[in-house]
Amino acid sequence: MTVNTTQNKPGERFAPAASPICPTAIHTPDDTLLVAETTIPTQGDSMPACFARPKEETRDLPIVIVVQEIFGVHEHIRDICRRLALQGYLAIAPELYFRQGDPNDYDDIPTLFNELVTKVPDAQVMADLDHVACWAARHGGDANRLLLTGFCWGGRIAWLYAAHNPQLKAAVAWYGRLNGDKSLNSPKHPLDIAVDLSAPVLGLYGAKDTGIPLESVESMRQALRAANARAEIVVYPDAGHAFNADYRPSYHQQSAKDGWQRMLAWFAQYGGQKP
């Protein structure tokens, strides 16, 4: 494996469509971490990815796949990987749009969504994530402690992947869309697969999210109850969409901190860390 260790600084490598970047953006120090770039063989291609892990740890680590926001694997997602690595995880974020294009080529969210994000098939993403899990198991990760979290676009993917991979131990979905229009690339949404979940899922949502109405959150709760699924949904009354995105005006610190602790507890409960 060939990797290039990187040193990131605040304000660097945020997606242009995410601008302006707020001064609340968090930069996690990586002094005790190995933070690196790599490529992952998948479906005949080489997918770029970044990962972070404790520098001095020699044991196989629990794996957390971090699924990007609409903006791709930019600085915020890289920092999420560093935060998880400080908790003892091998955290890896794959560039899941890489075949269709580069989110850094877009300056605004509507164009990014319409010209790039909608062209990424769910089936392609599921298969790529399977290859990420295999790569991590061969590079210092424990395949028996496979976890996943996703944000925004990745939050929806987290629900779908929990119904796709029976080896997944747990997932945490941050403000992922639960229903919507269907297409050849997105034939199902989380509401459609509640009955198929094989891993426990924690969903974290904001009551003031104008893109994910509370009605759809309640519909998901009902579907999960009907399926007797191992899942929990937490709704933060004062938070909107992207409340964990500390680099955006949508950041709601209290909800983000609580959600982070709930995520770590969820992972620990379902086998993320050994005693």
mmCIF file with all atom_site columns, C-alpha atoms in Angstrom, residues 82-257:
data_model
loop_
_atom_site.group_PDB
_atom_site.id
_atom_site.type_symbol
_atom_site.label_atom_id
_atom_site.label_alt_id
_atom_site.label_comp_id
_atom_site.label_asym_id
_atom_site.label_entity_id
_atom_site.label_seq_id
_atom_site.pdbx_PDB_ins_code
_atom_site.Cartn_x
_atom_site.Cartn_y
_atom_site.Cartn_z
_atom_site.occupancy
_atom_site.B_iso_or_equiv
_atom_site.pdbx_formal_charge
_atom_site.auth_seq_id
_atom_site.auth_comp_id
_atom_site.auth_asym_id
_atom_site.auth_atom_id
_atom_site.pdbx_PDB_model_num
ATOM 1   C CA . ARG A 1 82  ? -9.633  12.337 12.480  1.00 0.00 ? 82  ARG A CA 1
ATOM 2   C CA . ARG A 1 83  ? -12.143 12.658 15.333  1.00 0.00 ? 83  ARG A CA 1
ATOM 3   C CA . LEU A 1 84  ? -13.093 8.998  15.025  1.00 0.00 ? 84  LEU A CA 1
ATOM 4   C CA . ALA A 1 85  ? -9.437  7.947  14.860  1.00 0.00 ? 85  ALA A CA 1
ATOM 5   C CA . LEU A 1 86  ? -8.850  9.719  18.175  1.00 0.00 ? 86  LEU A CA 1
ATOM 6   C CA . GLN A 1 87  ? -11.565 7.448  19.582  1.00 0.00 ? 87  GLN A CA 1
ATOM 7   C CA . GLY A 1 88  ? -9.626  4.371  18.477  1.00 0.00 ? 88  GLY A CA 1
ATOM 8   C CA . TYR A 1 89  ? -11.213 3.650  15.110  1.00 0.00 ? 89  TYR A CA 1
ATOM 9   C CA . LEU A 1 90  ? -9.882  3.086  11.631  1.00 0.00 ? 90  LEU A CA 1
ATOM 10  C CA . ALA A 1 91  ? -12.029 5.689  9.864   1.00 0.00 ? 91  ALA A CA 1
ATOM 11  C CA . ILE A 1 92  ? -12.131 5.772  6.080   1.00 0.00 ? 92  ILE A CA 1
ATOM 12  C CA . ALA A 1 93  ? -13.992 8.088  3.708   1.00 0.00 ? 93  ALA A CA 1
ATOM 13  C CA . PRO A 1 94  ? -14.213 6.988  0.054   1.00 0.00 ? 94  PRO A CA 1
ATOM 14  C CA . GLU A 1 95  ? -14.802 9.399  -2.842  1.00 0.00 ? 95  GLU A CA 1
ATOM 15  C CA . LEU A 1 96  ? -18.104 7.871  -3.932  1.00 0.00 ? 96  LEU A CA 1
ATOM 16  C CA . TYR A 1 97  ? -18.733 10.313 -6.807  1.00 0.00 ? 97  TYR A CA 1
ATOM 17  C CA . PHE A 1 98  ? -15.370 9.683  -8.464  1.00 0.00 ? 98  PHE A CA 1
ATOM 18  C CA . ARG A 1 99  ? -16.717 8.022  -11.611 1.00 0.00 ? 99  ARG A CA 1
ATOM 19  C CA . GLN A 1 100 ? -19.304 10.700 -12.291 1.00 0.00 ? 100 GLN A CA 1
ATOM 20  C CA . GLY A 1 101 ? -17.248 13.800 -11.511 1.00 0.00 ? 101 GLY A CA 1
ATOM 21  C CA . ASP A 1 102 ? -15.602 16.048 -8.950  1.00 0.00 ? 102 ASP A CA 1
ATOM 22  C CA . PRO A 1 103 ? -17.761 18.082 -6.527  1.00 0.00 ? 103 PRO A CA 1
ATOM 23  C CA . ASN A 1 104 ? -14.970 20.670 -6.369  1.00 0.00 ? 104 ASN A CA 1
ATOM 24  C CA . ASP A 1 105 ? -15.905 21.681 -9.925  1.00 0.00 ? 105 ASP A CA 1
ATOM 25  C CA . TYR A 1 106 ? -19.215 23.165 -8.744  1.00 0.00 ? 106 TYR A CA 1
ATOM 26  C CA . ASP A 1 107 ? -19.797 26.523 -7.070  1.00 0.00 ? 107 ASP A CA 1
ATOM 27  C CA . ASP A 1 108 ? -23.420 26.131 -6.038  1.00 0.00 ? 108 ASP A CA 1
ATOM 28  C CA . ILE A 1 109 ? -25.523 23.404 -4.463  1.00 0.00 ? 109 ILE A CA 1
ATOM 29  C CA . PRO A 1 110 ? -28.361 23.129 -7.034  1.00 0.00 ? 110 PRO A CA 1
ATOM 30  C CA . THR A 1 111 ? -25.944 22.632 -9.940  1.00 0.00 ? 111 THR A CA 1
ATOM 31  C CA . LEU A 1 112 ? -23.836 20.197 -7.928  1.00 0.00 ? 112 LEU A CA 1
ATOM 32  C CA . PHE A 1 113 ? -26.924 18.182 -7.075  1.00 0.00 ? 113 PHE A CA 1
ATOM 33  C CA . ASN A 1 114 ? -28.486 18.154 -10.545 1.00 0.00 ? 114 ASN A CA 1
ATOM 34  C CA . GLU A 1 115 ? -25.347 17.641 -12.620 1.00 0.00 ? 115 GLU A CA 1
ATOM 35  C CA . LEU A 1 116 ? -23.407 15.263 -10.372 1.00 0.00 ? 116 LEU A CA 1
ATOM 36  C CA . VAL A 1 117 ? -25.155 13.809 -7.334  1.00 0.00 ? 117 VAL A CA 1
ATOM 37  C CA . THR A 1 118 ? -28.258 12.571 -9.147  1.00 0.00 ? 118 THR A CA 1
ATOM 38  C CA . LYS A 1 119 ? -26.055 10.678 -11.604 1.00 0.00 ? 119 LYS A CA 1
ATOM 39  C CA . VAL A 1 120 ? -24.539 8.420  -8.895  1.00 0.00 ? 120 VAL A CA 1
ATOM 40  C CA . PRO A 1 121 ? -26.452 5.099  -8.766  1.00 0.00 ? 121 PRO A CA 1
ATOM 41  C CA . ASP A 1 122 ? -27.295 3.642  -5.368  1.00 0.00 ? 122 ASP A CA 1
ATOM 42  C CA . ALA A 1 123 ? -26.284 0.172  -6.581  1.00 0.00 ? 123 ALA A CA 1
ATOM 43  C CA . GLN A 1 124 ? -22.834 1.497  -7.508  1.00 0.00 ? 124 GLN A CA 1
ATOM 44  C CA . VAL A 1 125 ? -22.465 3.064  -4.059  1.00 0.00 ? 125 VAL A CA 1
ATOM 45  C CA . MET A 1 126 ? -23.467 -0.147 -2.262  1.00 0.00 ? 126 MET A CA 1
ATOM 46  C CA . ALA A 1 127 ? -20.913 -2.177 -4.205  1.00 0.00 ? 127 ALA A CA 1
ATOM 47  C CA . ASP A 1 128 ? -18.186 0.421  -3.676  1.00 0.00 ? 128 ASP A CA 1
ATOM 48  C CA . LEU A 1 129 ? -18.835 0.423  0.082   1.00 0.00 ? 129 LEU A CA 1
ATOM 49  C CA . ASP A 1 130 ? -18.496 -3.371 0.101   1.00 0.00 ? 130 ASP A CA 1
ATOM 50  C CA . HIS A 1 131 ? -15.042 -2.949 -1.402  1.00 0.00 ? 131 HIS A CA 1
ATOM 51  C CA . VAL A 1 132 ? -14.180 -0.277 1.167   1.00 0.00 ? 132 VAL A CA 1
ATOM 52  C CA . ALA A 1 133 ? -15.061 -2.737 3.942   1.00 0.00 ? 133 ALA A CA 1
ATOM 53  C CA . CYS A 1 134 ? -12.843 -5.404 2.361   1.00 0.00 ? 134 CYS A CA 1
ATOM 54  C CA . TRP A 1 135 ? -9.965  -2.943 1.948   1.00 0.00 ? 135 TRP A CA 1
ATOM 55  C CA . ALA A 1 136 ? -10.210 -1.845 5.569   1.00 0.00 ? 136 ALA A CA 1
ATOM 56  C CA . ALA A 1 137 ? -10.172 -5.460 6.776   1.00 0.00 ? 137 ALA A CA 1
ATOM 57  C CA . ARG A 1 138 ? -6.894  -5.976 4.895   1.00 0.00 ? 138 ARG A CA 1
ATOM 58  C CA . HIS A 1 139 ? -5.295  -2.783 6.215   1.00 0.00 ? 139 HIS A CA 1
ATOM 59  C CA . GLY A 1 140 ? -5.536  -2.916 9.965   1.00 0.00 ? 140 GLY A CA 1
ATOM 60  C CA . GLY A 1 141 ? -9.293  -3.094 10.453  1.00 0.00 ? 141 GLY A CA 1
ATOM 61  C CA . ASP A 1 142 ? -11.363 -5.749 12.206  1.00 0.00 ? 142 ASP A CA 1
ATOM 62  C CA . ALA A 1 143 ? -13.969 -7.088 9.766   1.00 0.00 ? 143 ALA A CA 1
ATOM 63  C CA . ASN A 1 144 ? -16.070 -8.279 12.698  1.00 0.00 ? 144 ASN A CA 1
ATOM 64  C CA . ARG A 1 145 ? -16.449 -4.704 13.933  1.00 0.00 ? 145 ARG A CA 1
ATOM 65  C CA . LEU A 1 146 ? -17.655 -2.933 10.812  1.00 0.00 ? 146 LEU A CA 1
ATOM 66  C CA . LEU A 1 147 ? -19.575 0.308  11.373  1.00 0.00 ? 147 LEU A CA 1
ATOM 67  C CA . LEU A 1 148 ? -20.771 3.160  9.162   1.00 0.00 ? 148 LEU A CA 1
ATOM 68  C CA . THR A 1 149 ? -21.903 6.734  9.546   1.00 0.00 ? 149 THR A CA 1
ATOM 69  C CA . GLY A 1 150 ? -23.085 9.198  6.927   1.00 0.00 ? 150 GLY A CA 1
ATOM 70  C CA . PHE A 1 151 ? -24.097 12.846 6.714   1.00 0.00 ? 151 PHE A CA 1
ATOM 71  C CA . CYS A 1 152 ? -26.795 14.448 4.556   1.00 0.00 ? 152 CYS A CA 1
ATOM 72  C CA . TRP A 1 153 ? -26.489 12.524 1.254   1.00 0.00 ? 153 TRP A CA 1
ATOM 73  C CA . GLY A 1 154 ? -24.476 9.983  3.231   1.00 0.00 ? 154 GLY A CA 1
ATOM 74  C CA . GLY A 1 155 ? -27.174 9.794  5.896   1.00 0.00 ? 155 GLY A CA 1
ATOM 75  C CA . ARG A 1 156 ? -29.575 8.344  3.353   1.00 0.00 ? 156 ARG A CA 1
ATOM 76  C CA . ILE A 1 157 ? -26.860 5.958  2.188   1.00 0.00 ? 157 ILE A CA 1
ATOM 77  C CA . ALA A 1 158 ? -26.336 4.817  5.798   1.00 0.00 ? 158 ALA A CA 1
ATOM 78  C CA . TRP A 1 159 ? -29.931 3.562  5.982   1.00 0.00 ? 159 TRP A CA 1
ATOM 79  C CA . LEU A 1 160 ? -29.626 1.806  2.617   1.00 0.00 ? 160 LEU A CA 1
ATOM 80  C CA . TYR A 1 161 ? -26.327 0.150  3.475   1.00 0.00 ? 161 TYR A CA 1
ATOM 81  C CA . ALA A 1 162 ? -27.750 -1.180 6.748   1.00 0.00 ? 162 ALA A CA 1
ATOM 82  C CA . ALA A 1 163 ? -30.221 -3.116 4.614   1.00 0.00 ? 163 ALA A CA 1
ATOM 83  C CA . HIS A 1 164 ? -27.566 -4.157 2.097   1.00 0.00 ? 164 HIS A CA 1
ATOM 84  C CA . ASN A 1 165 ? -24.629 -5.619 4.026   1.00 0.00 ? 165 ASN A CA 1
ATOM 85  C CA . PRO A 1 166 ? -25.421 -8.255 6.664   1.00 0.00 ? 166 PRO A CA 1
ATOM 86  C CA . GLN A 1 167 ? -21.846 -7.941 7.994   1.00 0.00 ? 167 GLN A CA 1
ATOM 87  C CA . LEU A 1 168 ? -22.456 -4.368 9.146   1.00 0.00 ? 168 LEU A CA 1
ATOM 88  C CA . LYS A 1 169 ? -22.717 -4.147 12.944  1.00 0.00 ? 169 LYS A CA 1
ATOM 89  C CA . ALA A 1 170 ? -24.307 -0.687 13.246  1.00 0.00 ? 170 ALA A CA 1
ATOM 90  C CA . ALA A 1 171 ? -24.939 2.546  11.365  1.00 0.00 ? 171 ALA A CA 1
ATOM 91  C CA . VAL A 1 172 ? -25.629 6.152  12.299  1.00 0.00 ? 172 VAL A CA 1
ATOM 92  C CA . ALA A 1 173 ? -27.493 8.353  9.819   1.00 0.00 ? 173 ALA A CA 1
ATOM 93  C CA . TRP A 1 174 ? -27.170 12.106 10.260  1.00 0.00 ? 174 TRP A CA 1
ATOM 94  C CA . TYR A 1 175 ? -30.092 13.988 8.662   1.00 0.00 ? 175 TYR A CA 1
ATOM 95  C CA . GLY A 1 176 ? -30.400 11.628 5.723   1.00 0.00 ? 176 GLY A CA 1
ATOM 96  C CA . ARG A 1 177 ? -33.404 11.998 3.444   1.00 0.00 ? 177 ARG A CA 1
ATOM 97  C CA . LEU A 1 178 ? -36.014 9.299  4.120   1.00 0.00 ? 178 LEU A CA 1
ATOM 98  C CA . ASN A 1 179 ? -38.242 9.454  1.053   1.00 0.00 ? 179 ASN A CA 1
ATOM 99  C CA . GLY A 1 180 ? -38.670 11.349 -2.183  1.00 0.00 ? 180 GLY A CA 1
ATOM 100 C CA . ASP A 1 181 ? -38.857 10.928 -5.933  1.00 0.00 ? 181 ASP A CA 1
ATOM 101 C CA . LYS A 1 182 ? -37.572 7.644  -7.305  1.00 0.00 ? 182 LYS A CA 1
ATOM 102 C CA . SER A 1 183 ? -35.407 7.094  -10.351 1.00 0.00 ? 183 SER A CA 1
ATOM 103 C CA . LEU A 1 184 ? -33.353 4.402  -12.038 1.00 0.00 ? 184 LEU A CA 1
ATOM 104 C CA . ASN A 1 185 ? -30.361 5.537  -9.973  1.00 0.00 ? 185 ASN A CA 1
ATOM 105 C CA . SER A 1 186 ? -32.364 5.773  -6.727  1.00 0.00 ? 186 SER A CA 1
ATOM 106 C CA . PRO A 1 187 ? -35.154 3.195  -6.943  1.00 0.00 ? 187 PRO A CA 1
ATOM 107 C CA . LYS A 1 188 ? -35.712 2.968  -3.183  1.00 0.00 ? 188 LYS A CA 1
ATOM 108 C CA . HIS A 1 189 ? -35.477 5.224  -0.167  1.00 0.00 ? 189 HIS A CA 1
ATOM 109 C CA . PRO A 1 190 ? -35.050 4.418  3.536   1.00 0.00 ? 190 PRO A CA 1
ATOM 110 C CA . LEU A 1 191 ? -38.825 4.256  4.057   1.00 0.00 ? 191 LEU A CA 1
ATOM 111 C CA . ASP A 1 192 ? -38.932 1.442  1.507   1.00 0.00 ? 192 ASP A CA 1
ATOM 112 C CA . ILE A 1 193 ? -36.258 -0.682 3.159   1.00 0.00 ? 193 ILE A CA 1
ATOM 113 C CA . ALA A 1 194 ? -37.126 -0.356 6.858   1.00 0.00 ? 194 ALA A CA 1
ATOM 114 C CA . VAL A 1 195 ? -38.274 -3.968 6.839   1.00 0.00 ? 195 VAL A CA 1
ATOM 115 C CA . ASP A 1 196 ? -34.942 -5.095 5.352   1.00 0.00 ? 196 ASP A CA 1
ATOM 116 C CA . LEU A 1 197 ? -32.545 -3.598 7.918   1.00 0.00 ? 197 LEU A CA 1
ATOM 117 C CA . SER A 1 198 ? -30.008 -6.145 9.159   1.00 0.00 ? 198 SER A CA 1
ATOM 118 C CA . ALA A 1 199 ? -27.973 -3.723 11.289  1.00 0.00 ? 199 ALA A CA 1
ATOM 119 C CA . PRO A 1 200 ? -29.211 -1.390 14.028  1.00 0.00 ? 200 PRO A CA 1
ATOM 120 C CA . VAL A 1 201 ? -29.476 2.217  12.863  1.00 0.00 ? 201 VAL A CA 1
ATOM 121 C CA . LEU A 1 202 ? -29.484 5.442  14.853  1.00 0.00 ? 202 LEU A CA 1
ATOM 122 C CA . GLY A 1 203 ? -31.038 8.356  12.964  1.00 0.00 ? 203 GLY A CA 1
ATOM 123 C CA . LEU A 1 204 ? -30.228 11.929 14.021  1.00 0.00 ? 204 LEU A CA 1
ATOM 124 C CA . TYR A 1 205 ? -32.533 14.662 12.717  1.00 0.00 ? 205 TYR A CA 1
ATOM 125 C CA . GLY A 1 206 ? -33.394 18.323 13.240  1.00 0.00 ? 206 GLY A CA 1
ATOM 126 C CA . ALA A 1 207 ? -36.961 19.484 13.859  1.00 0.00 ? 207 ALA A CA 1
ATOM 127 C CA . LYS A 1 208 ? -36.265 22.657 11.865  1.00 0.00 ? 208 LYS A CA 1
ATOM 128 C CA . ASP A 1 209 ? -34.950 20.810 8.794   1.00 0.00 ? 209 ASP A CA 1
ATOM 129 C CA . THR A 1 210 ? -36.908 22.294 5.899   1.00 0.00 ? 210 THR A CA 1
ATOM 130 C CA . GLY A 1 211 ? -35.759 19.543 3.530   1.00 0.00 ? 211 GLY A CA 1
ATOM 131 C CA . ILE A 1 212 ? -36.736 16.600 5.729   1.00 0.00 ? 212 ILE A CA 1
ATOM 132 C CA . PRO A 1 213 ? -40.195 17.301 7.160   1.00 0.00 ? 213 PRO A CA 1
ATOM 133 C CA . LEU A 1 214 ? -41.122 15.851 10.528  1.00 0.00 ? 214 LEU A CA 1
ATOM 134 C CA . GLU A 1 215 ? -43.942 13.959 8.817   1.00 0.00 ? 215 GLU A CA 1
ATOM 135 C CA . SER A 1 216 ? -41.411 11.840 6.955   1.00 0.00 ? 216 SER A CA 1
ATOM 136 C CA . VAL A 1 217 ? -39.451 11.242 10.166  1.00 0.00 ? 217 VAL A CA 1
ATOM 137 C CA . GLU A 1 218 ? -42.630 10.047 11.899  1.00 0.00 ? 218 GLU A CA 1
ATOM 138 C CA . SER A 1 219 ? -43.457 7.840  8.903   1.00 0.00 ? 219 SER A CA 1
ATOM 139 C CA . MET A 1 220 ? -40.004 6.280  9.222   1.00 0.00 ? 220 MET A CA 1
ATOM 140 C CA . ARG A 1 221 ? -40.553 5.676  12.930  1.00 0.00 ? 221 ARG A CA 1
ATOM 141 C CA . GLN A 1 222 ? -43.825 3.924  12.168  1.00 0.00 ? 222 GLN A CA 1
ATOM 142 C CA . ALA A 1 223 ? -42.207 1.807  9.456   1.00 0.00 ? 223 ALA A CA 1
ATOM 143 C CA . LEU A 1 224 ? -39.409 0.800  11.833  1.00 0.00 ? 224 LEU A CA 1
ATOM 144 C CA . ARG A 1 225 ? -41.892 -0.149 14.551  1.00 0.00 ? 225 ARG A CA 1
ATOM 145 C CA . ALA A 1 226 ? -43.943 -2.181 12.088  1.00 0.00 ? 226 ALA A CA 1
ATOM 146 C CA . ALA A 1 227 ? -40.794 -3.997 10.981  1.00 0.00 ? 227 ALA A CA 1
ATOM 147 C CA . ASN A 1 228 ? -39.673 -4.543 14.581  1.00 0.00 ? 228 ASN A CA 1
ATOM 148 C CA . ALA A 1 229 ? -36.343 -3.100 13.489  1.00 0.00 ? 229 ALA A CA 1
ATOM 149 C CA . ARG A 1 230 ? -33.469 -2.330 15.824  1.00 0.00 ? 230 ARG A CA 1
ATOM 150 C CA . ALA A 1 231 ? -33.437 1.384  15.253  1.00 0.00 ? 231 ALA A CA 1
ATOM 151 C CA . GLU A 1 232 ? -33.848 4.671  17.055  1.00 0.00 ? 232 GLU A CA 1
ATOM 152 C CA . ILE A 1 233 ? -34.539 8.169  15.758  1.00 0.00 ? 233 ILE A CA 1
ATOM 153 C CA . VAL A 1 234 ? -33.607 11.264 17.742  1.00 0.00 ? 234 VAL A CA 1
ATOM 154 C CA . VAL A 1 235 ? -35.016 14.644 16.716  1.00 0.00 ? 235 VAL A CA 1
ATOM 155 C CA . TYR A 1 236 ? -33.350 17.799 18.038  1.00 0.00 ? 236 TYR A CA 1
ATOM 156 C CA . PRO A 1 237 ? -35.983 20.525 18.492  1.00 0.00 ? 237 PRO A CA 1
ATOM 157 C CA . ASP A 1 238 ? -33.671 23.489 17.897  1.00 0.00 ? 238 ASP A CA 1
ATOM 158 C CA . ALA A 1 239 ? -31.641 22.050 15.014  1.00 0.00 ? 239 ALA A CA 1
ATOM 159 C CA . GLY A 1 240 ? -32.088 22.298 11.272  1.00 0.00 ? 240 GLY A CA 1
ATOM 160 C CA . HIS A 1 241 ? -30.441 20.414 8.451   1.00 0.00 ? 241 HIS A CA 1
ATOM 161 C CA . ALA A 1 242 ? -26.664 19.835 8.635   1.00 0.00 ? 242 ALA A CA 1
ATOM 162 C CA . PHE A 1 243 ? -26.550 20.719 12.321  1.00 0.00 ? 243 PHE A CA 1
ATOM 163 C CA . ASN A 1 244 ? -23.247 18.846 12.702  1.00 0.00 ? 244 ASN A CA 1
ATOM 164 C CA . ALA A 1 245 ? -21.597 20.808 9.871   1.00 0.00 ? 245 ALA A CA 1
ATOM 165 C CA . ASP A 1 246 ? -19.476 23.092 12.046  1.00 0.00 ? 246 ASP A CA 1
ATOM 166 C CA . TYR A 1 247 ? -18.193 24.995 9.012   1.00 0.00 ? 247 TYR A CA 1
ATOM 167 C CA . ARG A 1 248 ? -21.710 26.140 7.959   1.00 0.00 ? 248 ARG A CA 1
ATOM 168 C CA . PRO A 1 249 ? -24.268 28.578 9.420   1.00 0.00 ? 249 PRO A CA 1
ATOM 169 C CA . SER A 1 250 ? -26.537 25.557 10.049  1.00 0.00 ? 250 SER A CA 1
ATOM 170 C CA . TYR A 1 251 ? -24.226 24.298 12.817  1.00 0.00 ? 251 TYR A CA 1
ATOM 171 C CA . HIS A 1 252 ? -26.006 23.797 16.136  1.00 0.00 ? 252 HIS A CA 1
ATOM 172 C CA . GLN A 1 253 ? -23.313 23.025 18.661  1.00 0.00 ? 253 GLN A CA 1
ATOM 173 C CA . GLN A 1 254 ? -25.454 21.563 21.440  1.00 0.00 ? 254 GLN A CA 1
ATOM 174 C CA . SER A 1 255 ? -27.263 19.152 19.122  1.00 0.00 ? 255 SER A CA 1
ATOM 175 C CA . ALA A 1 256 ? -24.033 18.235 17.326  1.00 0.00 ? 256 ALA A CA 1
ATOM 176 C CA . LYS A 1 257 ? -22.224 17.382 20.549  1.00 0.00 ? 257 LYS A CA 1
#
